[in-house]
Amino acid sequence: REKQSIMKKLNVVINTFFSEVGTDLLKICLSFDSNSDSFRKNLVVKKDWSDRDFLMTKQTLKSCGSIDSKRRDLGEVRAFLMSKRQFLLTLLENPHLVEHESFTNLLLSILHLTDELENRKNLVNLPESDFKHLSDDIKRVYNLVILEWLDYMRYLKKDYPYLFSLALRLNPFDENALVAV
């Protein structure tokens, strides 16, 4: 019972994460992915998805995308992540995060990417090795945030249908998504 209570509280934290950072972060990662068309249709969650659909989707997405850090202005990404840094650090202060290792790993990966971008003054004229390193960091975040997002969508479907309805209409993988009902 106590574990269920902790998980419920963590899911509130995760909901807040996706409202404040996660959905926009997915869109950012998608913009670096030169191969998103090959799998994004699999991530257009439908209102009738079962637990099995969510699980099967997670299993087919072992490693997503072909990330190229040159595809987008890294300065914009740095500004976005820097504007969310304090929020992310506050989430990490939650003592219950120990119970959710994958979410903690996601937060740490995002903060690492933030640090990598912040500590490079010029994000345009980087050596090729730095672009490759940043591509790897973005890919790590991308893979982790997609898996967390699928769990989050499954949780909303089961426990909060009204939040699930909005999340479906804001799905960053659905090119036809409209917030209007």
PDB file of C-alpha atoms in Angstrom:
ATOM      1  CA  ARG A   1       0.000   0.000   0.000  1.00  0.00           C
ATOM      2  CA  GLU A   2       2.817   2.393   0.851  1.00  0.00           C
ATOM      3  CA  LYS A   3       4.615   1.552  -2.381  1.00  0.00           C
ATOM      4  CA  GLN A   4       1.422   2.315  -4.321  1.00  0.00           C
ATOM      5  CA  SER A   5       1.160   5.652  -2.524  1.00  0.00           C
ATOM      6  CA  ILE A   6       4.765   6.513  -3.424  1.00  0.00           C
ATOM      7  CA  MET A   7       4.213   5.525  -7.068  1.00  0.00           C
ATOM      8  CA  LYS A   8       1.091   7.686  -7.208  1.00  0.00           C
ATOM      9  CA  LYS A   9       3.108  10.662  -5.927  1.00  0.00           C
ATOM     10  CA  LEU A  10       5.865   9.930  -8.435  1.00  0.00           C
ATOM     11  CA  ASN A  11       3.350   9.840 -11.237  1.00  0.00           C
ATOM     12  CA  VAL A  12       2.234  13.335 -10.243  1.00  0.00           C
ATOM     13  CA  VAL A  13       5.890  14.412 -10.514  1.00  0.00           C
ATOM     14  CA  ILE A  14       6.174  12.720 -13.914  1.00  0.00           C
ATOM     15  CA  ASN A  15       2.959  14.404 -15.088  1.00  0.00           C
ATOM     16  CA  THR A  16       4.424  17.753 -14.060  1.00  0.00           C
ATOM     17  CA  PHE A  17       7.655  16.901 -15.890  1.00  0.00           C
ATOM     18  CA  PHE A  18       5.829  16.205 -19.149  1.00  0.00           C
ATOM     19  CA  SER A  19       3.689  19.328 -18.783  1.00  0.00           C
ATOM     20  CA  GLU A  20       6.703  21.566 -18.143  1.00  0.00           C
ATOM     21  CA  VAL A  21       9.531  19.947 -20.100  1.00  0.00           C
ATOM     22  CA  GLY A  22       8.969  16.468 -21.494  1.00  0.00           C
ATOM     23  CA  THR A  23       6.556  17.068 -24.358  1.00  0.00           C
ATOM     24  CA  ASP A  24       8.593  20.001 -25.668  1.00  0.00           C
ATOM     25  CA  LEU A  25      11.771  17.987 -25.200  1.00  0.00           C
ATOM     26  CA  LEU A  26      10.321  15.193 -27.325  1.00  0.00           C
ATOM     27  CA  LYS A  27       9.600  17.713 -30.086  1.00  0.00           C
ATOM     28  CA  ILE A  28      13.153  19.041 -29.844  1.00  0.00           C
ATOM     29  CA  CYS A  29      14.639  15.545 -30.045  1.00  0.00           C
ATOM     30  CA  LEU A  30      12.400  14.736 -33.010  1.00  0.00           C
ATOM     31  CA  SER A  31      13.809  17.741 -34.844  1.00  0.00           C
ATOM     32  CA  PHE A  32      17.308  16.205 -34.610  1.00  0.00           C
ATOM     33  CA  ASP A  33      16.121  12.828 -35.884  1.00  0.00           C
ATOM     34  CA  SER A  34      16.674  12.302 -39.587  1.00  0.00           C
ATOM     35  CA  ASN A  35      14.869   8.966 -39.443  1.00  0.00           C
ATOM     36  CA  SER A  36      11.798   9.788 -37.344  1.00  0.00           C
ATOM     37  CA  ASP A  37       9.347   8.884 -40.103  1.00  0.00           C
ATOM     38  CA  SER A  38      10.302   5.219 -39.794  1.00  0.00           C
ATOM     39  CA  PHE A  39       8.979   4.850 -36.241  1.00  0.00           C
ATOM     40  CA  ARG A  40       6.886   7.892 -35.311  1.00  0.00           C
ATOM     41  CA  LYS A  41       3.683   6.293 -36.632  1.00  0.00           C
ATOM     42  CA  ASN A  42       4.208   3.555 -34.009  1.00  0.00           C
ATOM     43  CA  LEU A  43       4.084   6.256 -31.328  1.00  0.00           C
ATOM     44  CA  VAL A  44       0.740   7.692 -32.319  1.00  0.00           C
ATOM     45  CA  VAL A  45      -1.023   6.333 -29.250  1.00  0.00           C
ATOM     46  CA  LYS A  46      -4.727   5.626 -29.715  1.00  0.00           C
ATOM     47  CA  LYS A  47      -7.418   5.891 -27.089  1.00  0.00           C
ATOM     48  CA  ASP A  48      -8.168   2.178 -27.366  1.00  0.00           C
ATOM     49  CA  TRP A  49      -4.590   1.000 -26.717  1.00  0.00           C
ATOM     50  CA  SER A  50      -4.258  -1.815 -24.223  1.00  0.00           C
ATOM     51  CA  ASP A  51      -1.412  -2.437 -21.791  1.00  0.00           C
ATOM     52  CA  ARG A  52      -0.143  -4.933 -24.351  1.00  0.00           C
ATOM     53  CA  ASP A  53      -0.025  -2.224 -27.060  1.00  0.00           C
ATOM     54  CA  PHE A  54       2.099  -0.010 -24.824  1.00  0.00           C
ATOM     55  CA  LEU A  55       4.396  -2.902 -23.928  1.00  0.00           C
ATOM     56  CA  MET A  56       4.790  -4.040 -27.534  1.00  0.00           C
ATOM     57  CA  THR A  57       5.608  -0.499 -28.628  1.00  0.00           C
ATOM     58  CA  LYS A  58       8.262  -0.173 -25.926  1.00  0.00           C
ATOM     59  CA  GLN A  59       9.813  -3.469 -26.965  1.00  0.00           C
ATOM     60  CA  THR A  60      10.037  -2.459 -30.622  1.00  0.00           C
ATOM     61  CA  LEU A  61      11.751   0.826 -29.746  1.00  0.00           C
ATOM     62  CA  LYS A  62      15.013  -0.441 -28.312  1.00  0.00           C
ATOM     63  CA  SER A  63      16.922   2.461 -29.804  1.00  0.00           C
ATOM     64  CA  CYS A  64      15.243   5.254 -31.678  1.00  0.00           C
ATOM     65  CA  GLY A  65      16.294   7.516 -34.383  1.00  0.00           C
ATOM     66  CA  SER A  66      19.327   8.701 -36.199  1.00  0.00           C
ATOM     67  CA  ILE A  67      20.363  11.836 -34.334  1.00  0.00           C
ATOM     68  CA  ASP A  68      22.383  14.557 -36.003  1.00  0.00           C
ATOM     69  CA  SER A  69      23.207  17.482 -33.700  1.00  0.00           C
ATOM     70  CA  LYS A  70      23.758  19.709 -36.754  1.00  0.00           C
ATOM     71  CA  ARG A  71      20.097  19.553 -37.800  1.00  0.00           C
ATOM     72  CA  ARG A  72      18.966  22.301 -35.426  1.00  0.00           C
ATOM     73  CA  ASP A  73      20.301  25.373 -33.671  1.00  0.00           C
ATOM     74  CA  LEU A  74      21.926  24.026 -30.527  1.00  0.00           C
ATOM     75  CA  GLY A  75      21.801  27.510 -29.009  1.00  0.00           C
ATOM     76  CA  GLU A  76      17.989  27.329 -28.931  1.00  0.00           C
ATOM     77  CA  VAL A  77      18.157  23.939 -27.267  1.00  0.00           C
ATOM     78  CA  ARG A  78      20.651  25.261 -24.716  1.00  0.00           C
ATOM     79  CA  ALA A  79      18.356  28.217 -23.940  1.00  0.00           C
ATOM     80  CA  PHE A  80      15.357  25.906 -23.496  1.00  0.00           C
ATOM     81  CA  LEU A  81      17.215  23.500 -21.232  1.00  0.00           C
ATOM     82  CA  MET A  82      18.811  26.295 -19.207  1.00  0.00           C
ATOM     83  CA  SER A  83      15.361  27.805 -18.638  1.00  0.00           C
ATOM     84  CA  LYS A  84      14.221  24.432 -17.227  1.00  0.00           C
ATOM     85  CA  ARG A  85      17.351  23.590 -15.215  1.00  0.00           C
ATOM     86  CA  GLN A  86      16.045  24.718 -11.816  1.00  0.00           C
ATOM     87  CA  PHE A  87      12.800  22.830 -12.363  1.00  0.00           C
ATOM     88  CA  LEU A  88      14.741  19.649 -13.218  1.00  0.00           C
ATOM     89  CA  LEU A  89      17.001  20.034 -10.188  1.00  0.00           C
ATOM     90  CA  THR A  90      13.932  20.478  -7.986  1.00  0.00           C
ATOM     91  CA  LEU A  91      12.500  17.229  -9.349  1.00  0.00           C
ATOM     92  CA  LEU A  92      15.732  15.432  -8.462  1.00  0.00           C
ATOM     93  CA  GLU A  93      15.338  16.565  -4.865  1.00  0.00           C
ATOM     94  CA  ASN A  94      12.261  14.370  -4.499  1.00  0.00           C
ATOM     95  CA  PRO A  95      13.261  11.621  -2.026  1.00  0.00           C
ATOM     96  CA  HIS A  96      10.910   9.118  -3.664  1.00  0.00           C
ATOM     97  CA  LEU A  97      12.787   9.189  -6.971  1.00  0.00           C
ATOM     98  CA  VAL A  98      14.912   6.322  -5.701  1.00  0.00           C
ATOM     99  CA  GLU A  99      11.839   4.209  -6.395  1.00  0.00           C
ATOM    100  CA  HIS A 100      11.880   5.197 -10.069  1.00  0.00           C
ATOM    101  CA  GLU A 101      15.353   4.571 -11.433  1.00  0.00           C
ATOM    102  CA  SER A 102      14.486   5.060 -15.118  1.00  0.00           C
ATOM    103  CA  PHE A 103      13.003   8.503 -14.488  1.00  0.00           C
ATOM    104  CA  THR A 104      16.026   9.484 -12.397  1.00  0.00           C
ATOM    105  CA  ASN A 105      18.302   8.350 -15.248  1.00  0.00           C
ATOM    106  CA  LEU A 106      16.269  10.481 -17.640  1.00  0.00           C
ATOM    107  CA  LEU A 107      16.633  13.573 -15.454  1.00  0.00           C
ATOM    108  CA  LEU A 108      20.373  13.008 -15.081  1.00  0.00           C
ATOM    109  CA  SER A 109      20.741  12.571 -18.853  1.00  0.00           C
ATOM    110  CA  ILE A 110      18.884  15.819 -19.504  1.00  0.00           C
ATOM    111  CA  LEU A 111      21.019  17.671 -16.969  1.00  0.00           C
ATOM    112  CA  HIS A 112      24.163  16.210 -18.532  1.00  0.00           C
ATOM    113  CA  LEU A 113      23.073  17.423 -21.979  1.00  0.00           C
ATOM    114  CA  THR A 114      22.318  20.828 -20.455  1.00  0.00           C
ATOM    115  CA  ASP A 115      25.817  20.970 -18.949  1.00  0.00           C
ATOM    116  CA  GLU A 116      27.428  19.915 -22.235  1.00  0.00           C
ATOM    117  CA  LEU A 117      25.614  22.674 -24.112  1.00  0.00           C
ATOM    118  CA  GLU A 118      26.122  25.302 -21.423  1.00  0.00           C
ATOM    119  CA  ASN A 119      29.873  24.751 -21.249  1.00  0.00           C
ATOM    120  CA  ARG A 120      30.388  25.289 -24.968  1.00  0.00           C
ATOM    121  CA  LYS A 121      30.363  29.006 -25.724  1.00  0.00           C
ATOM    122  CA  ASN A 122      30.134  28.573 -29.477  1.00  0.00           C
ATOM    123  CA  LEU A 123      27.762  25.835 -30.618  1.00  0.00           C
ATOM    124  CA  VAL A 124      28.178  26.480 -34.340  1.00  0.00           C
ATOM    125  CA  ASN A 125      31.860  25.958 -35.116  1.00  0.00           C
ATOM    126  CA  LEU A 126      32.444  22.816 -33.102  1.00  0.00           C
ATOM    127  CA  PRO A 127      34.859  20.057 -34.021  1.00  0.00           C
ATOM    128  CA  GLU A 128      33.201  17.043 -35.599  1.00  0.00           C
ATOM    129  CA  SER A 129      33.981  15.018 -32.459  1.00  0.00           C
ATOM    130  CA  ASP A 130      31.892  17.458 -30.365  1.00  0.00           C
ATOM    131  CA  PHE A 131      28.949  17.253 -32.761  1.00  0.00           C
ATOM    132  CA  LYS A 132      29.152  13.450 -32.515  1.00  0.00           C
ATOM    133  CA  HIS A 133      29.335  13.606 -28.716  1.00  0.00           C
ATOM    134  CA  LEU A 134      26.309  15.932 -28.555  1.00  0.00           C
ATOM    135  CA  SER A 135      24.417  13.675 -30.975  1.00  0.00           C
ATOM    136  CA  ASP A 136      25.051  10.762 -28.615  1.00  0.00           C
ATOM    137  CA  ASP A 137      23.870  12.807 -25.618  1.00  0.00           C
ATOM    138  CA  ILE A 138      20.704  13.871 -27.450  1.00  0.00           C
ATOM    139  CA  LYS A 139      20.048  10.281 -28.510  1.00  0.00           C
ATOM    140  CA  ARG A 140      20.389   9.088 -24.908  1.00  0.00           C
ATOM    141  CA  VAL A 141      17.838  11.654 -23.752  1.00  0.00           C
ATOM    142  CA  TYR A 142      15.570  10.866 -26.708  1.00  0.00           C
ATOM    143  CA  ASN A 143      15.495   7.127 -26.040  1.00  0.00           C
ATOM    144  CA  LEU A 144      14.884   7.573 -22.322  1.00  0.00           C
ATOM    145  CA  VAL A 145      12.202  10.232 -22.693  1.00  0.00           C
ATOM    146  CA  ILE A 146      10.274   8.144 -25.244  1.00  0.00           C
ATOM    147  CA  LEU A 147      10.198   5.149 -22.892  1.00  0.00           C
ATOM    148  CA  GLU A 148       9.091   7.319 -19.965  1.00  0.00           C
ATOM    149  CA  TRP A 149       6.482   8.985 -22.160  1.00  0.00           C
ATOM    150  CA  LEU A 150       4.971   5.625 -23.105  1.00  0.00           C
ATOM    151  CA  ASP A 151       4.728   4.644 -19.423  1.00  0.00           C
ATOM    152  CA  TYR A 152       3.249   8.046 -18.655  1.00  0.00           C
ATOM    153  CA  MET A 153       0.638   7.681 -21.416  1.00  0.00           C
ATOM    154  CA  ARG A 154      -0.287   4.210 -20.165  1.00  0.00           C
ATOM    155  CA  TYR A 155      -0.663   5.554 -16.618  1.00  0.00           C
ATOM    156  CA  LEU A 156      -2.856   8.446 -17.775  1.00  0.00           C
ATOM    157  CA  LYS A 157      -5.056   6.120 -19.813  1.00  0.00           C
ATOM    158  CA  LYS A 158      -5.618   3.898 -16.812  1.00  0.00           C
ATOM    159  CA  ASP A 159      -5.973   6.479 -14.018  1.00  0.00           C
ATOM    160  CA  TYR A 160      -6.719   9.882 -15.553  1.00  0.00           C
ATOM    161  CA  PRO A 161      -8.754   9.623 -18.772  1.00  0.00           C
ATOM    162  CA  TYR A 162      -9.266  13.397 -19.010  1.00  0.00           C
ATOM    163  CA  LEU A 163      -5.497  13.999 -18.873  1.00  0.00           C
ATOM    164  CA  PHE A 164      -5.002  11.140 -21.330  1.00  0.00           C
ATOM    165  CA  SER A 165      -7.415  12.804 -23.753  1.00  0.00           C
ATOM    166  CA  LEU A 166      -5.359  16.005 -23.755  1.00  0.00           C
ATOM    167  CA  ALA A 167      -2.069  14.091 -23.994  1.00  0.00           C
ATOM    168  CA  LEU A 168      -3.398  12.275 -27.080  1.00  0.00           C
ATOM    169  CA  ARG A 169      -4.253  15.609 -28.665  1.00  0.00           C
ATOM    170  CA  LEU A 170      -0.773  16.967 -27.862  1.00  0.00           C
ATOM    171  CA  ASN A 171       1.114  13.842 -28.979  1.00  0.00           C
ATOM    172  CA  PRO A 172       4.438  15.122 -30.372  1.00  0.00           C
ATOM    173  CA  PHE A 173       4.697  12.070 -32.656  1.00  0.00           C
ATOM    174  CA  ASP A 174       1.336  12.704 -34.319  1.00  0.00           C
ATOM    175  CA  GLU A 175       1.823  15.172 -37.149  1.00  0.00           C
ATOM    176  CA  ASN A 176      -1.969  15.634 -37.295  1.00  0.00           C
ATOM    177  CA  ALA A 177      -2.435  16.244 -33.569  1.00  0.00           C
ATOM    178  CA  LEU A 178      -4.806  19.087 -32.723  1.00  0.00           C
ATOM    179  CA  VAL A 179      -5.616  20.301 -29.251  1.00  0.00           C
ATOM    180  CA  ALA A 180      -9.222  21.030 -30.289  1.00  0.00           C
ATOM    181  CA  VAL A 181     -11.638  18.273 -29.374  1.00  0.00           C
TER     182      VAL A 181
END
